[in-house]
Amino acid sequence: MILMLCGTSDARELAVQIKQQGVDVLTSVVTESAAHSLSEAGLPVRSGRLTVEAMTQLVREKGSHAIVDASHPFAEEAHANAMEAARQAGIPYIRYERTGLAYDDHPLLHVVPSYDEAALKAKELKGSVMLTTGSKTLQIFTKHLLGDPDIRLVARMLPRLDNMEKCSELGVEQRNIIAMQGPFSREMNEALYKHYATTVMVTKESGKTGAVDEKIQSALELGIQVVLISRPEAEFGTVFDEFEGVLSELKRVLKQ
């Protein structure tokens, strides 16, 4: 049996393929919505965040032979916890990392290393700023951008009650909230950009499968400035950007 952290749309497909190989897999996600999606695919699932201690205890109780980390590229705490839990339990850690984007030089594309840098760049560019970075770091952007008369801050995020409450607490007006579940088509992205007269779009480099490519391309074609937060640097050890690599490594581990 293996424990698999799932935090992206392609993680579900990888978990299904692992199960099809005859490997017992327990998937782990943060939200109930994600858990429902995995359950629909016939995958055993648990939900809620795991500390290092809780994850270590879980893999020991389940007799897990490995931890497969297919969580989101920006889930730094999850990566660190999984690597440490694997170390403490004495089992392999295998990272599935989405293929990254190939950055092309473009005068409207600004690559920055952090959320704070992204907020400061958006503040410099001004105009109608659309955030597509989720609610977790919303306070960083409201701190820097709200109150500037030359900036309209529009936040696009999942339609969850806690997200709406956070927007209210931080002062984001209802008319500037886009509460929708992605991924979005190019046509939808373009329609939203035009509706909010977007001049700056802020996003994260979460990979091709996360539809970031289309989001960026459609913005650039409309003449919109794009602020792209690069992935956090991490030393994963055993890491693959294709399913086959993960499946082959699991076969090797389980034969030992």
PDB file of C-alpha atoms in Angstrom:
ATOM      1  CA  MET A   1       0.000   0.000   0.000  1.00  0.00           C
ATOM      2  CA  ILE A   2       1.111   3.556  -0.690  1.00  0.00           C
ATOM      3  CA  LEU A   3      -0.034   6.942   0.565  1.00  0.00           C
ATOM      4  CA  MET A   4      -0.553   9.485  -2.217  1.00  0.00           C
ATOM      5  CA  LEU A   5      -0.966  13.228  -1.698  1.00  0.00           C
ATOM      6  CA  CYS A   6      -3.246  14.581  -4.427  1.00  0.00           C
ATOM      7  CA  GLY A   7      -3.499  18.288  -5.113  1.00  0.00           C
ATOM      8  CA  THR A   8      -3.919  18.703  -8.870  1.00  0.00           C
ATOM      9  CA  SER A   9      -6.336  17.586 -11.559  1.00  0.00           C
ATOM     10  CA  ASP A  10      -3.811  15.188 -13.069  1.00  0.00           C
ATOM     11  CA  ALA A  11      -3.064  13.596  -9.668  1.00  0.00           C
ATOM     12  CA  ARG A  12      -6.399  11.790  -9.818  1.00  0.00           C
ATOM     13  CA  GLU A  13      -5.527  10.187 -13.159  1.00  0.00           C
ATOM     14  CA  LEU A  14      -2.145   9.114 -11.813  1.00  0.00           C
ATOM     15  CA  ALA A  15      -3.806   7.570  -8.740  1.00  0.00           C
ATOM     16  CA  VAL A  16      -6.212   5.670 -10.991  1.00  0.00           C
ATOM     17  CA  GLN A  17      -3.319   4.302 -13.036  1.00  0.00           C
ATOM     18  CA  ILE A  18      -1.466   3.237  -9.880  1.00  0.00           C
ATOM     19  CA  LYS A  19      -4.576   1.385  -8.697  1.00  0.00           C
ATOM     20  CA  GLN A  20      -4.911  -0.260 -12.126  1.00  0.00           C
ATOM     21  CA  GLN A  21      -1.402  -1.648 -11.624  1.00  0.00           C
ATOM     22  CA  GLY A  22      -2.783  -3.628  -8.688  1.00  0.00           C
ATOM     23  CA  VAL A  23      -1.291  -1.364  -6.030  1.00  0.00           C
ATOM     24  CA  ASP A  24      -3.397  -0.440  -3.000  1.00  0.00           C
ATOM     25  CA  VAL A  25      -3.390   3.336  -2.731  1.00  0.00           C
ATOM     26  CA  LEU A  26      -4.834   5.662  -0.089  1.00  0.00           C
ATOM     27  CA  THR A  27      -5.243   9.170  -1.497  1.00  0.00           C
ATOM     28  CA  SER A  28      -5.050  12.238   0.717  1.00  0.00           C
ATOM     29  CA  VAL A  29      -6.463  15.691  -0.049  1.00  0.00           C
ATOM     30  CA  VAL A  30      -7.136  18.884   1.874  1.00  0.00           C
ATOM     31  CA  THR A  31     -10.756  19.650   0.943  1.00  0.00           C
ATOM     32  CA  GLU A  32     -13.996  17.667   0.912  1.00  0.00           C
ATOM     33  CA  SER A  33     -14.632  18.776  -2.667  1.00  0.00           C
ATOM     34  CA  ALA A  34     -11.385  17.178  -3.818  1.00  0.00           C
ATOM     35  CA  ALA A  35     -12.184  14.079  -1.755  1.00  0.00           C
ATOM     36  CA  HIS A  36     -15.524  13.734  -3.528  1.00  0.00           C
ATOM     37  CA  SER A  37     -13.801  13.862  -6.930  1.00  0.00           C
ATOM     38  CA  LEU A  38     -11.429  11.045  -5.956  1.00  0.00           C
ATOM     39  CA  SER A  39     -14.218   8.958  -4.431  1.00  0.00           C
ATOM     40  CA  GLU A  40     -16.126   9.226  -7.710  1.00  0.00           C
ATOM     41  CA  ALA A  41     -13.114   7.652  -9.416  1.00  0.00           C
ATOM     42  CA  GLY A  42     -13.313   4.695  -7.021  1.00  0.00           C
ATOM     43  CA  LEU A  43     -10.269   5.710  -4.985  1.00  0.00           C
ATOM     44  CA  PRO A  44     -10.006   5.384  -1.191  1.00  0.00           C
ATOM     45  CA  VAL A  45      -9.540   8.893   0.180  1.00  0.00           C
ATOM     46  CA  ARG A  46      -9.032  10.816   3.409  1.00  0.00           C
ATOM     47  CA  SER A  47      -9.305  14.594   3.730  1.00  0.00           C
ATOM     48  CA  GLY A  48      -7.724  17.294   5.861  1.00  0.00           C
ATOM     49  CA  ARG A  49      -4.202  18.617   6.317  1.00  0.00           C
ATOM     50  CA  LEU A  50      -1.584  16.292   7.787  1.00  0.00           C
ATOM     51  CA  THR A  51       1.235  17.290  10.088  1.00  0.00           C
ATOM     52  CA  VAL A  52       4.516  15.392   9.922  1.00  0.00           C
ATOM     53  CA  GLU A  53       3.532  13.433  13.039  1.00  0.00           C
ATOM     54  CA  ALA A  54       0.060  12.575  11.734  1.00  0.00           C
ATOM     55  CA  MET A  55       1.394  11.522   8.332  1.00  0.00           C
ATOM     56  CA  THR A  56       4.122   9.391   9.877  1.00  0.00           C
ATOM     57  CA  GLN A  57       1.576   7.685  12.127  1.00  0.00           C
ATOM     58  CA  LEU A  58      -0.769   7.123   9.183  1.00  0.00           C
ATOM     59  CA  VAL A  59       1.811   5.440   6.958  1.00  0.00           C
ATOM     60  CA  ARG A  60       2.947   3.242   9.833  1.00  0.00           C
ATOM     61  CA  GLU A  61      -0.621   2.213  10.700  1.00  0.00           C
ATOM     62  CA  LYS A  62      -1.404   1.429   7.058  1.00  0.00           C
ATOM     63  CA  GLY A  63       1.907  -0.313   6.425  1.00  0.00           C
ATOM     64  CA  SER A  64       2.652   2.024   3.513  1.00  0.00           C
ATOM     65  CA  HIS A  65       5.628   1.118   1.360  1.00  0.00           C
ATOM     66  CA  ALA A  66       6.048   4.635  -0.093  1.00  0.00           C
ATOM     67  CA  ILE A  67       4.656   8.159  -0.180  1.00  0.00           C
ATOM     68  CA  VAL A  68       3.816   9.578  -3.598  1.00  0.00           C
ATOM     69  CA  ASP A  69       3.606  13.361  -3.459  1.00  0.00           C
ATOM     70  CA  ALA A  70       1.406  14.681  -6.275  1.00  0.00           C
ATOM     71  CA  SER A  71       0.354  17.788  -4.389  1.00  0.00           C
ATOM     72  CA  HIS A  72       0.321  21.237  -5.989  1.00  0.00           C
ATOM     73  CA  PRO A  73       3.703  22.713  -7.012  1.00  0.00           C
ATOM     74  CA  PHE A  74       3.165  25.563  -4.521  1.00  0.00           C
ATOM     75  CA  ALA A  75       2.199  23.295  -1.584  1.00  0.00           C
ATOM     76  CA  GLU A  76       5.569  23.784   0.097  1.00  0.00           C
ATOM     77  CA  GLU A  77       4.432  22.680   3.555  1.00  0.00           C
ATOM     78  CA  ALA A  78       2.909  19.482   2.158  1.00  0.00           C
ATOM     79  CA  HIS A  79       6.149  18.665   0.324  1.00  0.00           C
ATOM     80  CA  ALA A  80       8.265  19.231   3.424  1.00  0.00           C
ATOM     81  CA  ASN A  81       5.918  17.210   5.645  1.00  0.00           C
ATOM     82  CA  ALA A  82       5.788  14.305   3.194  1.00  0.00           C
ATOM     83  CA  MET A  83       9.557  14.137   2.811  1.00  0.00           C
ATOM     84  CA  GLU A  84      10.090  14.221   6.574  1.00  0.00           C
ATOM     85  CA  ALA A  85       7.328  11.660   7.241  1.00  0.00           C
ATOM     86  CA  ALA A  86       8.885   9.311   4.683  1.00  0.00           C
ATOM     87  CA  ARG A  87      12.284   9.763   6.331  1.00  0.00           C
ATOM     88  CA  GLN A  88      10.907   9.067   9.815  1.00  0.00           C
ATOM     89  CA  ALA A  89       8.963   6.024   8.616  1.00  0.00           C
ATOM     90  CA  GLY A  90      11.928   4.720   6.631  1.00  0.00           C
ATOM     91  CA  ILE A  91      10.070   4.514   3.310  1.00  0.00           C
ATOM     92  CA  PRO A  92      10.746   6.063  -0.122  1.00  0.00           C
ATOM     93  CA  TYR A  93       9.424   9.494  -1.098  1.00  0.00           C
ATOM     94  CA  ILE A  94       8.450   9.865  -4.756  1.00  0.00           C
ATOM     95  CA  ARG A  95       7.523  13.263  -6.186  1.00  0.00           C
ATOM     96  CA  TYR A  96       5.310  13.759  -9.242  1.00  0.00           C
ATOM     97  CA  GLU A  97       5.894  17.303 -10.513  1.00  0.00           C
ATOM     98  CA  ARG A  98       3.898  18.725 -13.390  1.00  0.00           C
ATOM     99  CA  THR A  99       5.858  19.772 -16.454  1.00  0.00           C
ATOM    100  CA  GLY A 100       6.816  23.395 -16.085  1.00  0.00           C
ATOM    101  CA  LEU A 101       6.295  26.177 -18.572  1.00  0.00           C
ATOM    102  CA  ALA A 102       8.948  27.223 -21.058  1.00  0.00           C
ATOM    103  CA  TYR A 103       9.232  30.953 -20.538  1.00  0.00           C
ATOM    104  CA  ASP A 104       9.423  32.984 -23.730  1.00  0.00           C
ATOM    105  CA  ASP A 105      10.783  36.493 -23.595  1.00  0.00           C
ATOM    106  CA  HIS A 106       7.800  38.789 -23.888  1.00  0.00           C
ATOM    107  CA  PRO A 107       7.626  42.474 -23.004  1.00  0.00           C
ATOM    108  CA  LEU A 108       4.327  41.965 -21.136  1.00  0.00           C
ATOM    109  CA  LEU A 109       5.473  38.942 -19.089  1.00  0.00           C
ATOM    110  CA  HIS A 110       7.050  39.631 -15.686  1.00  0.00           C
ATOM    111  CA  VAL A 111       8.408  36.590 -13.798  1.00  0.00           C
ATOM    112  CA  VAL A 112       8.834  37.134 -10.041  1.00  0.00           C
ATOM    113  CA  PRO A 113       9.993  34.814  -7.230  1.00  0.00           C
ATOM    114  CA  SER A 114       7.319  35.449  -4.584  1.00  0.00           C
ATOM    115  CA  TYR A 115       3.812  36.653  -3.787  1.00  0.00           C
ATOM    116  CA  ASP A 116       5.143  39.859  -2.242  1.00  0.00           C
ATOM    117  CA  GLU A 117       7.171  40.601  -5.367  1.00  0.00           C
ATOM    118  CA  ALA A 118       4.072  39.918  -7.473  1.00  0.00           C
ATOM    119  CA  ALA A 119       2.002  42.361  -5.411  1.00  0.00           C
ATOM    120  CA  LEU A 120       4.669  45.059  -5.679  1.00  0.00           C
ATOM    121  CA  LYS A 121       4.948  44.557  -9.439  1.00  0.00           C
ATOM    122  CA  ALA A 122       1.165  44.808  -9.825  1.00  0.00           C
ATOM    123  CA  LYS A 123       1.233  47.981  -7.716  1.00  0.00           C
ATOM    124  CA  GLU A 124       3.840  49.414 -10.060  1.00  0.00           C
ATOM    125  CA  LEU A 125       1.844  48.515 -13.192  1.00  0.00           C
ATOM    126  CA  LYS A 126      -1.523  49.709 -11.762  1.00  0.00           C
ATOM    127  CA  GLY A 127      -4.865  49.476 -13.557  1.00  0.00           C
ATOM    128  CA  SER A 128      -7.428  46.654 -13.257  1.00  0.00           C
ATOM    129  CA  VAL A 129      -5.542  43.808 -11.572  1.00  0.00           C
ATOM    130  CA  MET A 130      -7.010  40.291 -11.731  1.00  0.00           C
ATOM    131  CA  LEU A 131      -5.666  37.803  -9.187  1.00  0.00           C
ATOM    132  CA  THR A 132      -5.854  34.115 -10.129  1.00  0.00           C
ATOM    133  CA  THR A 133      -3.659  32.955  -7.242  1.00  0.00           C
ATOM    134  CA  GLY A 134      -6.418  31.731  -4.885  1.00  0.00           C
ATOM    135  CA  SER A 135      -7.439  32.886  -1.435  1.00  0.00           C
ATOM    136  CA  LYS A 136      -4.553  31.602   0.677  1.00  0.00           C
ATOM    137  CA  THR A 137      -2.315  34.597  -0.043  1.00  0.00           C
ATOM    138  CA  LEU A 138      -5.032  37.161  -0.748  1.00  0.00           C
ATOM    139  CA  GLN A 139      -3.995  39.283   2.234  1.00  0.00           C
ATOM    140  CA  ILE A 140      -0.597  39.948   0.648  1.00  0.00           C
ATOM    141  CA  PHE A 141      -2.247  41.593  -2.341  1.00  0.00           C
ATOM    142  CA  THR A 142      -4.914  43.493  -0.437  1.00  0.00           C
ATOM    143  CA  LYS A 143      -2.209  44.941   1.817  1.00  0.00           C
ATOM    144  CA  HIS A 144      -0.311  46.362  -1.129  1.00  0.00           C
ATOM    145  CA  LEU A 145      -3.080  47.130  -3.620  1.00  0.00           C
ATOM    146  CA  LEU A 146      -6.304  48.062  -1.869  1.00  0.00           C
ATOM    147  CA  GLY A 147      -6.711  51.763  -1.262  1.00  0.00           C
ATOM    148  CA  ASP A 148      -4.702  52.819  -4.309  1.00  0.00           C
ATOM    149  CA  PRO A 149      -7.055  55.001  -6.401  1.00  0.00           C
ATOM    150  CA  ASP A 150      -5.342  53.848  -9.609  1.00  0.00           C
ATOM    151  CA  ILE A 151      -5.904  50.149  -8.933  1.00  0.00           C
ATOM    152  CA  ARG A 152      -8.986  47.933  -9.135  1.00  0.00           C
ATOM    153  CA  LEU A 153      -8.359  44.612  -7.444  1.00  0.00           C
ATOM    154  CA  VAL A 154     -10.381  41.671  -8.823  1.00  0.00           C
ATOM    155  CA  ALA A 155     -10.000  38.289  -7.093  1.00  0.00           C
ATOM    156  CA  ARG A 156     -10.833  35.012  -8.849  1.00  0.00           C
ATOM    157  CA  MET A 157     -11.157  32.020  -6.534  1.00  0.00           C
ATOM    158  CA  LEU A 158     -13.137  28.903  -5.698  1.00  0.00           C
ATOM    159  CA  PRO A 159     -16.801  29.488  -4.755  1.00  0.00           C
ATOM    160  CA  ARG A 160     -16.446  28.516  -1.091  1.00  0.00           C
ATOM    161  CA  LEU A 161     -18.028  30.250   1.882  1.00  0.00           C
ATOM    162  CA  ASP A 162     -14.698  30.685   3.680  1.00  0.00           C
ATOM    163  CA  ASN A 163     -13.265  32.402   0.610  1.00  0.00           C
ATOM    164  CA  MET A 164     -16.159  34.859   0.483  1.00  0.00           C
ATOM    165  CA  GLU A 165     -15.785  35.568   4.185  1.00  0.00           C
ATOM    166  CA  LYS A 166     -12.078  36.210   3.727  1.00  0.00           C
ATOM    167  CA  CYS A 167     -12.769  38.635   0.889  1.00  0.00           C
ATOM    168  CA  SER A 168     -15.221  40.499   3.112  1.00  0.00           C
ATOM    169  CA  GLU A 169     -12.767  40.658   6.008  1.00  0.00           C
ATOM    170  CA  LEU A 170      -9.991  41.968   3.756  1.00  0.00           C
ATOM    171  CA  GLY A 171     -12.168  44.579   2.063  1.00  0.00           C
ATOM    172  CA  VAL A 172     -12.590  43.093  -1.413  1.00  0.00           C
ATOM    173  CA  GLU A 173     -15.901  44.335  -2.795  1.00  0.00           C
ATOM    174  CA  GLN A 174     -18.469  41.810  -4.011  1.00  0.00           C
ATOM    175  CA  ARG A 175     -18.431  43.313  -7.504  1.00  0.00           C
ATOM    176  CA  ASN A 176     -14.726  42.489  -7.681  1.00  0.00           C
ATOM    177  CA  ILE A 177     -15.047  38.803  -6.729  1.00  0.00           C
ATOM    178  CA  ILE A 178     -15.159  36.025  -9.342  1.00  0.00           C
ATOM    179  CA  ALA A 179     -16.277  32.885  -7.513  1.00  0.00           C
ATOM    180  CA  MET A 180     -15.935  30.103 -10.073  1.00  0.00           C
ATOM    181  CA  GLN A 181     -14.523  26.587 -10.345  1.00  0.00           C
ATOM    182  CA  GLY A 182     -11.906  26.110 -13.076  1.00  0.00           C
ATOM    183  CA  PRO A 183     -10.184  25.082 -15.216  1.00  0.00           C
ATOM    184  CA  PHE A 184     -11.297  27.765 -17.664  1.00  0.00           C
ATOM    185  CA  SER A 185     -11.317  27.674 -21.446  1.00  0.00           C
ATOM    186  CA  ARG A 186      -9.483  30.296 -23.461  1.00  0.00           C
ATOM    187  CA  GLU A 187     -12.866  31.805 -24.376  1.00  0.00           C
ATOM    188  CA  MET A 188     -13.874  32.084 -20.712  1.00  0.00           C
ATOM    189  CA  ASN A 189     -10.550  33.655 -19.756  1.00  0.00           C
ATOM    190  CA  GLU A 190     -10.878  36.222 -22.520  1.00  0.00           C
ATOM    191  CA  ALA A 191     -14.465  37.030 -21.575  1.00  0.00           C
ATOM    192  CA  LEU A 192     -13.512  37.627 -17.931  1.00  0.00           C
ATOM    193  CA  TYR A 193     -10.520  39.778 -18.876  1.00  0.00           C
ATOM    194  CA  LYS A 194     -12.700  41.922 -21.113  1.00  0.00           C
ATOM    195  CA  HIS A 195     -15.572  42.173 -18.624  1.00  0.00           C
ATOM    196  CA  TYR A 196     -13.287  43.507 -15.886  1.00  0.00           C
ATOM    197  CA  ALA A 197     -11.201  45.612 -18.315  1.00  0.00           C
ATOM    198  CA  THR A 198      -8.154  43.750 -17.010  1.00  0.00           C
ATOM    199  CA  THR A 199      -4.780  45.406 -17.558  1.00  0.00           C
ATOM    200  CA  VAL A 200      -2.737  43.167 -15.215  1.00  0.00           C
ATOM    201  CA  MET A 201      -3.198  39.446 -14.503  1.00  0.00           C
ATOM    202  CA  VAL A 202      -1.357  37.716 -11.651  1.00  0.00           C
ATOM    203  CA  THR A 203      -0.916  33.946 -11.694  1.00  0.00           C
ATOM    204  CA  LYS A 204       1.309  31.098 -10.466  1.00  0.00           C
ATOM    205  CA  GLU A 205       3.486  28.787 -12.537  1.00  0.00           C
ATOM    206  CA  SER A 206       1.603  25.622 -11.650  1.00  0.00           C
ATOM    207  CA  GLY A 207       2.316  23.837 -14.941  1.00  0.00           C
ATOM    208  CA  LYS A 208       0.801  23.067 -18.319  1.00  0.00           C
ATOM    209  CA  THR A 209      -1.853  20.723 -16.942  1.00  0.00           C
ATOM    210  CA  GLY A 210      -3.144  23.502 -14.711  1.00  0.00           C
ATOM    211  CA  ALA A 211      -4.244  25.463 -17.802  1.00  0.00           C
ATOM    212  CA  VAL A 212      -1.780  28.232 -16.922  1.00  0.00           C
ATOM    213  CA  ASP A 213      -0.444  28.236 -20.486  1.00  0.00           C
ATOM    214  CA  GLU A 214      -3.835  29.194 -21.927  1.00  0.00           C
ATOM    215  CA  LYS A 215      -4.482  31.730 -19.187  1.00  0.00           C
ATOM    216  CA  ILE A 216      -1.205  33.483 -19.926  1.00  0.00           C
ATOM    217  CA  GLN A 217      -1.398  33.231 -23.692  1.00  0.00           C
ATOM    218  CA  SER A 218      -4.900  34.670 -23.894  1.00  0.00           C
ATOM    219  CA  ALA A 219      -3.898  37.544 -21.601  1.00  0.00           C
ATOM    220  CA  LEU A 220      -0.782  38.382 -23.626  1.00  0.00           C
ATOM    221  CA  GLU A 221      -2.742  38.309 -26.884  1.00  0.00           C
ATOM    222  CA  LEU A 222      -5.138  40.868 -25.406  1.00  0.00           C
ATOM    223  CA  GLY A 223      -2.225  43.124 -24.449  1.00  0.00           C
ATOM    224  CA  ILE A 224      -2.552  42.414 -20.721  1.00  0.00           C
ATOM    225  CA  GLN A 225       0.505  42.594 -18.467  1.00  0.00           C
ATOM    226  CA  VAL A 226       1.135  39.192 -16.839  1.00  0.00           C
ATOM    227  CA  VAL A 227       2.849  38.798 -13.468  1.00  0.00           C
ATOM    228  CA  LEU A 228       3.921  35.167 -13.130  1.00  0.00           C
ATOM    229  CA  ILE A 229       5.089  33.775  -9.787  1.00  0.00           C
ATOM    230  CA  SER A 230       7.763  31.145 -10.403  1.00  0.00           C
ATOM    231  CA  ARG A 231       7.701  27.803  -8.606  1.00  0.00           C
ATOM    232  CA  PRO A 232       9.370  27.535  -5.212  1.00  0.00           C
ATOM    233  CA  GLU A 233      12.751  25.860  -5.417  1.00  0.00           C
ATOM    234  CA  ALA A 234      12.907  22.504  -3.647  1.00  0.00           C
ATOM    235  CA  GLU A 235      15.173  19.478  -3.530  1.00  0.00           C
ATOM    236  CA  PHE A 236      12.794  16.541  -3.931  1.00  0.00           C
ATOM    237  CA  GLY A 237      15.248  13.732  -4.552  1.00  0.00           C
ATOM    238  CA  THR A 238      13.276  11.205  -6.600  1.00  0.00           C
ATOM    239  CA  VAL A 239      11.071  13.276  -8.912  1.00  0.00           C
ATOM    240  CA  PHE A 240       9.262  12.558 -12.195  1.00  0.00           C
ATOM    241  CA  ASP A 241       7.249  14.752 -14.570  1.00  0.00           C
ATOM    242  CA  GLU A 242       5.566  11.816 -16.329  1.00  0.00           C
ATOM    243  CA  PHE A 243       3.248   9.111 -14.977  1.00  0.00           C
ATOM    244  CA  GLU A 244       5.400   6.315 -16.390  1.00  0.00           C
ATOM    245  CA  GLY A 245       8.350   7.334 -14.253  1.00  0.00           C
ATOM    246  CA  VAL A 246       6.262   7.161 -11.072  1.00  0.00           C
ATOM    247  CA  LEU A 247       4.749   3.800 -12.052  1.00  0.00           C
ATOM    248  CA  SER A 248       8.151   2.302 -12.850  1.00  0.00           C
ATOM    249  CA  GLU A 249       9.651   3.548  -9.591  1.00  0.00           C
ATOM    250  CA  LEU A 250       6.751   2.106  -7.594  1.00  0.00           C
ATOM    251  CA  LYS A 251       7.235  -1.276  -9.281  1.00  0.00           C
ATOM    252  CA  ARG A 252      10.888  -1.198  -8.280  1.00  0.00           C
ATOM    253  CA  VAL A 253      10.105  -0.178  -4.684  1.00  0.00           C
ATOM    254  CA  LEU A 254       7.390  -2.777  -4.204  1.00  0.00           C
ATOM    255  CA  LYS A 255       9.629  -5.586  -5.491  1.00  0.00           C
ATOM    256  CA  GLN A 256      12.193  -4.940  -2.773  1.00  0.00           C
TER     257      GLN A 256
END
